[in-house]
């Protein structure tokens, strides 16, 4: 059978993809928007059944050498995709290319199958990806390496809630979002709930057997108790991708976790684990809004050497530089100096109090100049204690958090200040129950976790500071009296319970309009 290299027109529209890829002259395809994903479709000379038979199509190797308009070269893995639309039988292989530059891209293939090798093509990248990710993917802020930003946009504090016992039972654990035991209505309810809380990240398992009472996510052919880890269920992967795109369009970062805990995945042969990592990265990492964690609580079945080797393998198959880490049990992050660890993903423990969450964050933040995600520190009940723990994570200098309560006000607050300039400043608090972040001489954030009065050192700092009180329950600011630097100042919360105090320099007055400018009559 003659091989073909095409771009699926229907899929191109659905994914906002395109590619001028060896098509007849009469066929016109739209350009891929910048930060979008181009999809190259190749057809083998043989039809495969993904569920059975030999040769196994998932053993076929396919890579594309991709050249960006700037001349930068990438190596991207391809993957088998059945009939290309979720069906298990077919001859379709695909390569997904993340288009980070405008202009003309080119690609050429190599493969263990002769008819898939030596294929070439081009596509055009023009315009901008619509929606929140028009500023690009999540990246480490090079000027403030403890924080994240969108690659060409604003700094961002990550706010997620993967443990949410305040929700109905089916929506309590976002990791189960892709589970074959959930319905499409369940997934829509998940999305609606996360958007309603003002969140910007959602945690998703790619493989789970035993976590969350066995609400399994099985990427392989079969069911959770009996599956073939050499083969992937293509209908499920198409469902993953469909919802990933909906999350992207809604502005949610998709934080993808390859392996759950409580599932025995640490005992799998390396080849099986690496097969899932490579396949998952080939299919999903081309999407702009993805970041990855190898495993949850890696100590449950993985050795440090296995974490190192599999994380290095993951990075070797990460051409688009998506952020990567691993998650452990409570305690210091075990791999702060590892080159593959782009950020540190930690937990203080679900049963600890706010002070322990704060201490864990400060301890881990000091380990490396990398962003820290305080991922797990409570079960997400909408109560004061869980709210205090979410604010404790923020005040510890974390770059994001994974659970908590009253998160919309927290997100509102982080969006209203230049948090990326702040660092933990315990010496600022001289008396009273508060934690502090500061850019000394510019901005101070104090969280009075039990209200009351706090004494703040503004010694050595001159000038005027505006004081604003923020209510972490309602998300509202109240203006306080201005204060002068150069001494110790006392502040009393305006009500009972926890409050946040923001001290900052007054905004400069607007520039005067030059006298020689004058208005004109409309014409």
Coordinates of C-alpha atoms in Angstrom, one line a residue:
X1 CA 0.0 0.0 0.0
X2 CA 1.2 3.5 -0.8
X3 CA 2.3 5.5 2.2
X4 CA 0.7 8.9 2.8
X5 CA 1.8 12.0 4.8
X6 CA -1.2 14.2 5.5
X7 CA -2.8 16.4 8.1
X8 CA -6.3 15.3 9.1
X9 CA -8.6 18.2 8.2
X10 CA -11.2 17.4 10.7
X11 CA -8.7 17.0 13.5
X12 CA -6.9 20.1 12.4
X13 CA -10.0 22.2 13.0
X14 CA -10.8 20.5 16.3
X15 CA -7.3 21.0 17.7
X16 CA -6.6 24.3 16.1
X17 CA -3.8 22.5 14.3
X18 CA -2.6 22.7 10.7
X19 CA 0.3 21.6 8.5
X20 CA 1.1 22.0 4.9
X21 CA 2.4 18.5 4.8
X22 CA 2.9 16.9 1.4
X23 CA -0.6 17.7 0.3
X24 CA -1.9 18.1 -3.2
X25 CA -1.7 21.6 -4.5
X26 CA -5.5 22.1 -4.5
X27 CA -5.7 21.5 -0.7
X28 CA -5.2 24.5 1.5
X29 CA -4.7 24.2 5.3
X30 CA -4.8 27.0 7.8
X31 CA -1.6 28.1 9.6
X32 CA -0.9 26.8 13.1
X33 CA -1.2 29.6 15.6
X34 CA 1.9 30.4 17.7
X35 CA 2.0 28.1 20.8
X36 CA -0.4 25.8 19.0
X37 CA 0.3 22.2 18.0
X38 CA 0.8 20.9 14.5
X39 CA -0.1 17.3 13.8
X40 CA 1.7 15.2 11.1
X41 CA -0.3 12.1 10.0
X42 CA 1.6 9.2 8.4
X43 CA 0.1 5.9 7.1
X44 CA 1.9 2.6 7.2
X45 CA 1.6 0.0 4.5
X46 CA 0.1 -2.5 7.0
X47 CA -3.0 -2.4 9.1
X48 CA -2.6 -3.1 12.8
X49 CA -4.9 -4.1 15.6
X50 CA -3.7 -2.2 18.7
X51 CA -5.3 -4.8 21.0
X52 CA -3.5 -7.9 19.8
X53 CA -1.4 -9.5 17.1
X54 CA 2.2 -9.2 15.9
X55 CA 4.0 -7.1 15.2
X56 CA 2.9 -4.8 18.0
X57 CA 2.5 -1.3 16.5
X58 CA 3.5 0.3 19.8
X59 CA 7.0 -1.3 19.3
X60 CA 7.4 0.7 16.1
X61 CA 9.8 3.6 16.5
X62 CA 9.1 6.9 14.8
X63 CA 11.0 10.1 15.3
X64 CA 10.9 13.4 13.5
X65 CA 13.7 15.9 13.1
X66 CA 12.0 19.2 13.3
X67 CA 13.5 22.5 12.2
X68 CA 12.0 25.7 13.5
X69 CA 12.1 29.0 11.5
X70 CA 15.0 30.2 13.6
X71 CA 17.0 27.1 12.7
X72 CA 16.6 25.4 16.1
X73 CA 16.3 21.6 15.8
X74 CA 14.1 19.3 17.8
X75 CA 13.8 15.6 18.0
X76 CA 10.1 14.6 18.5
X77 CA 8.8 11.0 19.0
X78 CA 5.8 9.8 17.0
X79 CA 3.2 7.3 18.1
X80 CA 0.7 4.8 16.8
X81 CA -3.0 5.9 16.8
X82 CA -5.1 3.2 15.2
X83 CA -7.5 4.7 12.7
X84 CA -6.6 8.2 13.9
X85 CA -9.9 8.8 15.5
X86 CA -9.9 6.6 18.6
X87 CA -10.5 3.3 16.8
X88 CA -8.2 0.4 17.7
X89 CA -7.6 -0.9 14.1
X90 CA -5.7 1.1 11.5
X91 CA -2.4 2.2 10.1
X92 CA -2.1 5.8 11.3
X93 CA 1.0 7.1 13.0
X94 CA 1.3 10.7 14.2
X95 CA 3.9 13.2 15.2
X96 CA 2.9 16.3 17.2
X97 CA 4.9 19.5 16.9
X98 CA 4.7 22.4 19.3
X99 CA 4.9 25.6 17.2
X100 CA 6.7 28.2 19.4
X101 CA 7.9 30.4 16.5
X102 CA 6.1 32.0 13.6
X103 CA 7.3 31.2 10.1
X104 CA 7.9 28.0 8.1
X105 CA 8.7 24.8 10.0
X106 CA 10.1 21.7 8.3
X107 CA 10.3 18.0 9.4
X108 CA 11.7 14.7 8.3
X109 CA 11.2 11.3 9.8
X110 CA 13.2 8.2 10.7
X111 CA 11.5 4.9 11.7
X112 CA 12.0 1.2 12.2
X113 CA 9.5 0.7 9.4
X114 CA 10.9 1.7 6.0
X115 CA 7.6 3.2 4.7
X116 CA 7.5 5.6 7.6
X117 CA 11.1 6.7 7.3
X118 CA 12.3 9.5 5.0
X119 CA 9.0 11.4 5.0
X120 CA 9.3 15.2 4.8
X121 CA 7.1 18.2 5.0
X122 CA 6.5 21.7 6.1
X123 CA 3.9 23.8 7.8
X124 CA 3.4 27.5 8.5
X125 CA 3.0 29.0 12.0
X126 CA 1.2 32.4 12.0
X127 CA -1.0 34.4 14.3
X128 CA -1.6 33.7 18.0
X129 CA -3.2 30.9 19.8
X130 CA -6.5 32.2 21.1
X131 CA -7.2 32.2 24.8
X132 CA -5.1 32.5 28.0
X133 CA -2.1 30.6 26.7
X134 CA -1.4 33.2 24.0
X135 CA 1.6 34.1 26.2
X136 CA 3.1 30.6 25.9
X137 CA 3.6 27.7 28.4
X138 CA 4.4 27.7 32.1
X139 CA 8.1 28.4 32.6
X140 CA 10.6 29.1 35.4
X141 CA 11.0 32.9 35.7
X142 CA 14.7 33.4 34.8
X143 CA 15.0 36.6 36.8
X144 CA 13.1 35.2 39.9
X145 CA 13.9 31.4 39.7
X146 CA 11.8 30.6 42.8
X147 CA 8.7 31.6 40.8
X148 CA 6.8 30.7 37.6
X149 CA 5.6 32.8 34.8
X150 CA 4.0 32.3 31.4
X151 CA 6.9 32.3 28.9
X152 CA 6.1 35.7 27.4
X153 CA 3.6 36.9 29.9
X154 CA 3.0 37.7 33.5
X155 CA 4.2 35.8 36.6
X156 CA 1.7 33.3 37.9
X157 CA 1.1 31.7 41.3
X158 CA -0.3 28.2 40.8
X159 CA -3.6 27.5 42.6
X160 CA -5.0 24.0 42.5
X161 CA -7.2 21.8 44.6
X162 CA -6.7 18.1 43.9
X163 CA -8.0 17.2 47.3
X164 CA -11.5 18.6 47.7
X165 CA -13.6 16.9 50.4
X166 CA -16.0 19.9 50.2
X167 CA -17.1 18.6 46.8
X168 CA -19.6 15.9 46.0
X169 CA -18.0 12.4 46.3
X170 CA -17.3 12.0 42.6
X171 CA -15.5 15.4 42.4
X172 CA -13.3 15.1 45.4
X173 CA -10.1 14.0 43.8
X174 CA -9.1 15.7 40.5
X175 CA -6.4 13.1 39.9
X176 CA -9.3 10.8 38.9
X177 CA -10.5 13.2 36.1
X178 CA -9.4 10.8 33.3
X179 CA -10.8 7.6 35.0
X180 CA -12.8 5.3 32.8
X181 CA -15.2 5.1 35.8
X182 CA -16.2 8.7 35.4
X183 CA -18.7 10.1 32.9
X184 CA -18.4 13.0 30.5
X185 CA -20.8 14.9 32.8
X186 CA -18.5 14.2 35.8
X187 CA -15.6 15.7 33.9
X188 CA -17.6 18.8 32.9
X189 CA -18.6 19.2 36.6
X190 CA -15.0 19.0 37.6
X191 CA -14.1 21.7 35.1
X192 CA -17.0 23.9 36.2
X193 CA -16.1 23.5 39.9
X194 CA -12.4 24.4 39.3
X195 CA -13.2 27.4 37.3
X196 CA -15.8 28.5 39.9
X197 CA -13.0 28.4 42.5
X198 CA -10.7 30.6 40.4
X199 CA -8.1 27.9 40.0
X200 CA -5.5 27.8 37.3
X201 CA -4.1 24.3 37.6
X202 CA -5.6 20.8 37.8
X203 CA -3.8 17.5 38.7
X204 CA -4.5 14.5 36.5
X205 CA -3.3 10.9 36.7
X206 CA -2.3 9.1 33.6
X207 CA -2.2 5.7 35.4
X208 CA -3.8 4.8 38.7
X209 CA -4.8 1.4 40.0
X210 CA -5.3 1.7 43.8
X211 CA -5.3 5.3 44.8
X212 CA -8.6 7.0 45.7
X213 CA -10.3 3.8 46.6
X214 CA -9.5 2.3 43.3
X215 CA -11.1 4.9 41.0
X216 CA -8.7 3.7 38.3
X217 CA -7.2 5.4 35.3
X218 CA -6.0 2.7 32.9
X219 CA -4.2 3.9 29.8
X220 CA -3.5 0.4 28.7
X221 CA -5.7 -2.1 26.8
X222 CA -7.8 -3.9 29.5
X223 CA -9.2 -3.0 32.9
X224 CA -7.4 -2.0 36.1
X225 CA -6.9 -5.5 37.3
X226 CA -6.0 -7.1 34.0
X227 CA -4.3 -5.1 31.3
X228 CA -1.5 -5.4 28.7
X229 CA 1.1 -2.7 29.5
X230 CA 2.6 -3.2 26.1
X231 CA -0.5 -1.7 24.4
X232 CA -2.6 1.4 24.9
X233 CA -6.3 1.9 24.8
X234 CA -6.7 4.4 22.0
X235 CA -10.2 5.4 22.7
X236 CA -9.2 6.4 26.2
X237 CA -6.2 8.4 24.9
X238 CA -8.5 10.3 22.6
X239 CA -10.7 11.2 25.5
X240 CA -7.7 12.4 27.4
X241 CA -6.7 14.7 24.5
X242 CA -10.3 16.0 24.0
X243 CA -10.5 17.1 27.6
X244 CA -6.9 18.4 27.7
X245 CA -7.9 20.8 24.9
X246 CA -11.0 21.9 26.8
X247 CA -8.8 22.6 29.9
X248 CA -6.4 24.6 27.7
X249 CA -9.2 26.7 26.3
X250 CA -10.5 27.3 29.8
X251 CA -7.1 28.6 30.9
X252 CA -6.2 25.6 33.2
X253 CA -2.7 24.2 33.4
X254 CA -2.9 20.4 33.0
X255 CA -0.5 19.0 35.6
X256 CA -0.1 15.4 34.4
X257 CA 1.1 12.7 36.8
X258 CA 2.3 9.5 35.2
X259 CA 2.1 7.0 38.1
X260 CA -0.2 7.0 41.1
X261 CA 0.8 5.7 44.5
X262 CA -0.9 2.7 46.1
X263 CA -0.8 1.0 42.7
X264 CA 2.3 -1.2 42.6
X265 CA 3.8 0.7 39.7
X266 CA 7.2 0.9 41.4
X267 CA 7.4 -2.9 40.8
X268 CA 6.8 -2.7 37.1
X269 CA 9.7 -3.5 34.7
X270 CA 11.6 -0.5 33.5
X271 CA 10.5 -1.1 30.0
X272 CA 6.8 -0.9 30.9
X273 CA 7.2 2.3 32.8
X274 CA 9.4 3.9 30.1
X275 CA 6.9 2.8 27.4
X276 CA 4.1 4.8 29.2
X277 CA 6.4 7.8 29.7
X278 CA 7.5 7.9 26.1
X279 CA 4.0 7.4 24.7
X280 CA 2.5 10.0 27.0
X281 CA 5.1 12.6 26.1
X282 CA 4.7 12.0 22.4
X283 CA 1.0 12.4 22.5
X284 CA 0.5 15.1 25.1
X285 CA 3.7 17.3 25.7
X286 CA 3.1 19.2 22.4
X287 CA 0.1 20.9 24.2
X288 CA 1.2 24.3 25.5
X289 CA -0.5 24.0 28.9
X290 CA 1.1 20.7 30.2
X291 CA 3.6 20.1 32.9
X292 CA 4.6 16.7 34.4
X293 CA 5.3 14.8 37.6
X294 CA 6.7 11.3 37.3
X295 CA 5.1 9.7 40.4
X296 CA 3.1 10.5 43.5
X297 CA 4.9 9.5 46.7
X298 CA 7.8 7.9 44.9
X299 CA 9.1 6.2 48.1
X300 CA 6.2 3.8 47.8
X301 CA 7.9 1.3 45.5
X302 CA 10.6 3.3 43.7
X303 CA 14.2 3.5 44.6
X304 CA 16.2 6.8 44.3
X305 CA 18.1 5.3 41.4
X306 CA 14.9 4.4 39.6
X307 CA 13.5 8.0 40.1
X308 CA 16.7 9.4 38.7
X309 CA 16.8 7.1 35.7
X310 CA 13.2 7.4 34.8
X311 CA 13.2 11.2 35.2
X312 CA 16.2 11.5 33.0
X313 CA 14.4 9.3 30.5
X314 CA 11.4 11.6 30.7
X315 CA 13.5 14.6 30.0
X316 CA 15.2 12.8 27.0
X317 CA 11.7 12.6 25.5
X318 CA 10.7 16.1 26.3
X319 CA 11.6 18.1 23.2
X320 CA 9.3 21.0 24.1
X321 CA 10.9 21.6 27.5
X322 CA 7.8 21.0 29.6
X323 CA 8.4 21.3 33.3
X324 CA 9.2 18.0 35.1
X325 CA 9.4 16.9 38.8
X326 CA 8.6 14.1 41.2
X327 CA 6.5 14.0 44.4
X328 CA 7.5 12.4 47.7
X329 CA 6.2 11.7 51.2
X330 CA 6.4 14.5 53.8
X331 CA 9.9 15.8 54.3
X332 CA 12.6 17.6 52.3
X333 CA 12.6 17.3 48.5
X334 CA 15.1 14.6 47.8
X335 CA 16.4 15.8 44.4
X336 CA 16.9 19.6 44.6
X337 CA 20.1 19.6 42.6
X338 CA 19.0 17.1 40.0
X339 CA 19.1 18.8 36.5
X340 CA 15.9 17.0 35.5
X341 CA 14.0 18.5 38.4
X342 CA 12.6 21.8 37.0
X343 CA 10.6 22.4 40.2
X344 CA 10.2 20.9 43.7
X345 CA 6.9 19.1 44.4
X346 CA 6.4 18.5 48.1
X347 CA 3.9 17.8 50.8
X348 CA 3.7 18.8 54.4
X349 CA 1.2 16.1 55.2
X350 CA -2.6 16.3 55.4
X351 CA -2.8 16.1 59.2
X352 CA -0.4 18.9 60.1
X353 CA -1.4 22.5 61.1
X354 CA -0.6 25.8 59.4
X355 CA 2.6 26.4 61.2
X356 CA 4.0 23.1 60.0
X357 CA 3.0 23.9 56.4
X358 CA 4.8 27.2 56.7
X359 CA 7.9 25.6 58.2
X360 CA 8.0 22.9 55.5
X361 CA 7.8 25.5 52.8
X362 CA 10.6 27.6 54.2
X363 CA 12.8 24.6 54.6
X364 CA 12.2 23.3 51.1
X365 CA 12.5 26.7 49.4
X366 CA 16.0 27.0 50.8
X367 CA 17.1 23.8 49.1
X368 CA 17.4 25.1 45.6
X369 CA 16.7 28.2 43.4
X370 CA 13.8 26.5 41.9
X371 CA 10.0 26.9 42.1
X372 CA 8.4 25.0 45.0
X373 CA 4.9 23.6 44.8
X374 CA 3.3 23.0 48.3
X375 CA 1.2 20.2 46.8
X376 CA -0.5 18.4 49.6
X377 CA -1.3 19.8 53.1
X378 CA -5.0 19.2 53.7
X379 CA -8.1 17.5 52.4
X380 CA -9.7 20.7 51.1
X381 CA -12.6 21.1 53.4
X382 CA -13.9 24.7 53.2
X383 CA -13.0 25.5 56.8
X384 CA -10.8 28.1 58.5
X385 CA -8.0 25.7 59.2
X386 CA -7.7 24.7 55.6
X387 CA -7.7 28.3 54.5
X388 CA -4.9 29.1 57.0
X389 CA -2.8 26.3 55.5
X390 CA -3.3 27.6 52.0
X391 CA -2.0 31.0 53.1
X392 CA 0.8 29.4 55.1
X393 CA 2.0 27.7 51.9
X394 CA 1.9 31.1 50.1
X395 CA 3.7 33.0 52.9
X396 CA 6.4 30.3 53.0
X397 CA 7.6 31.5 49.5
X398 CA 6.1 28.7 47.5
X399 CA 5.4 29.2 43.8
X400 CA 2.0 27.4 44.0
X401 CA -0.2 25.0 46.0
X402 CA -2.3 22.0 45.3
X403 CA -5.1 22.1 47.8
X404 CA -6.6 24.3 50.6
X405 CA -9.8 26.2 51.0
X406 CA -11.3 29.7 50.1
X407 CA -8.9 29.6 47.1
X408 CA -10.6 32.3 45.0
X409 CA -9.6 35.0 47.4
X410 CA -6.1 33.7 47.6
X411 CA -5.9 33.7 43.8
X412 CA -7.3 37.3 43.7
X413 CA -4.7 38.4 46.1
X414 CA -1.7 36.8 44.3
X415 CA -3.0 38.4 41.0
X416 CA -3.1 41.8 42.6
X417 CA 0.5 42.0 43.8
X418 CA 4.0 41.5 42.4
X419 CA 4.4 38.3 44.5
X420 CA 7.4 37.2 42.4
X421 CA 9.5 40.0 44.1
X422 CA 8.7 38.7 47.6
X423 CA 10.6 36.3 49.8
X424 CA 10.0 35.0 53.3
X425 CA 11.0 37.7 55.9
X426 CA 10.5 36.3 59.4
X427 CA 12.6 39.0 61.0
X428 CA 10.1 41.7 59.9
X429 CA 7.6 40.4 62.6
X430 CA 8.7 41.4 66.0
X431 CA 5.6 40.4 68.0
X432 CA 2.3 38.8 67.3
X433 CA 1.1 35.8 65.3
X434 CA 2.0 36.5 61.7
X435 CA 4.2 35.3 58.8
X436 CA 5.7 37.8 56.4
X437 CA 6.9 38.1 52.8
X438 CA 8.8 41.1 51.7
X439 CA 10.6 43.0 49.1
X440 CA 12.4 45.2 51.7
X441 CA 11.7 48.8 51.4
X442 CA 9.0 48.2 48.7
X443 CA 6.3 45.8 49.7
X444 CA 5.4 43.7 52.8
X445 CA 2.7 41.1 53.1
X446 CA 1.8 39.9 56.6
X447 CA -0.6 37.1 57.3
X448 CA -2.1 37.3 60.8
X449 CA -3.2 33.7 61.1
X450 CA -5.2 34.4 64.3
X451 CA -5.9 38.1 63.9
X452 CA -4.9 40.4 66.8
X453 CA -2.0 42.8 66.8
X454 CA 1.4 42.5 65.1
X455 CA 4.5 44.6 65.5
X456 CA 6.4 45.2 62.2
X457 CA 9.9 46.4 61.8
X458 CA 10.3 49.2 59.2
X459 CA 13.6 50.2 60.7
X460 CA 16.1 51.5 58.1
X461 CA 13.3 52.2 55.6
X462 CA 12.2 55.7 54.9
X463 CA 9.1 57.2 53.3
X464 CA 5.4 56.4 53.3
X465 CA 3.6 53.1 53.0
X466 CA 0.0 52.6 52.2
X467 CA -1.7 49.9 54.4
X468 CA -4.5 47.7 53.1
X469 CA -6.3 44.9 54.9
X470 CA -7.4 41.9 52.8
X471 CA -10.2 39.6 54.0
X472 CA -9.2 36.0 53.0
X473 CA -12.8 34.8 53.4
X474 CA -14.4 37.3 51.0
X475 CA -11.6 38.6 48.9
X476 CA -12.0 42.3 49.7
X477 CA -9.6 45.0 50.4
X478 CA -10.1 47.8 53.1
X479 CA -7.8 50.8 53.1
X480 CA -6.0 51.5 56.4
X481 CA -4.0 54.5 57.6
X482 CA -0.7 55.3 55.9
X483 CA 2.4 54.6 58.0
X484 CA 5.9 56.0 57.9
X485 CA 9.0 53.9 57.7
X486 CA 12.0 54.2 60.0
X487 CA 10.6 52.5 63.1
X488 CA 8.5 49.7 64.6
X489 CA 4.8 49.9 63.7
X490 CA 1.8 48.2 65.2
X491 CA -1.2 46.9 63.3
X492 CA -4.4 45.4 64.6
X493 CA -6.6 43.2 62.4
X494 CA -10.0 44.9 61.7
X495 CA -11.9 41.8 62.8
X496 CA -11.6 38.4 64.3
X497 CA -10.0 35.5 62.6
X498 CA -7.2 35.6 60.1
X499 CA -6.4 38.7 58.0
X500 CA -3.7 39.7 55.5
X501 CA -2.0 43.1 55.7
X502 CA -0.4 44.6 52.6
X503 CA 2.1 47.5 53.0
X504 CA 3.3 49.1 49.8
X505 CA 4.6 52.3 48.4
X506 CA 1.9 54.7 47.1
X507 CA 1.3 54.6 43.4
X508 CA 3.1 57.4 41.5
X509 CA 0.7 60.2 40.3
X510 CA -0.2 60.2 36.7
X511 CA 2.1 62.0 34.4
X512 CA 0.9 65.5 33.6
X513 CA -0.4 66.3 30.1
X514 CA 2.0 68.7 28.3
X515 CA 0.6 72.2 28.1
X516 CA 1.0 72.4 24.3
X517 CA -1.4 69.5 23.8
X518 CA -5.0 70.5 23.0
X519 CA -8.1 68.7 21.9
X520 CA -9.5 68.8 18.4
X521 CA -13.0 69.0 17.1
X522 CA -14.3 65.6 15.9
X523 CA -14.5 65.5 12.1

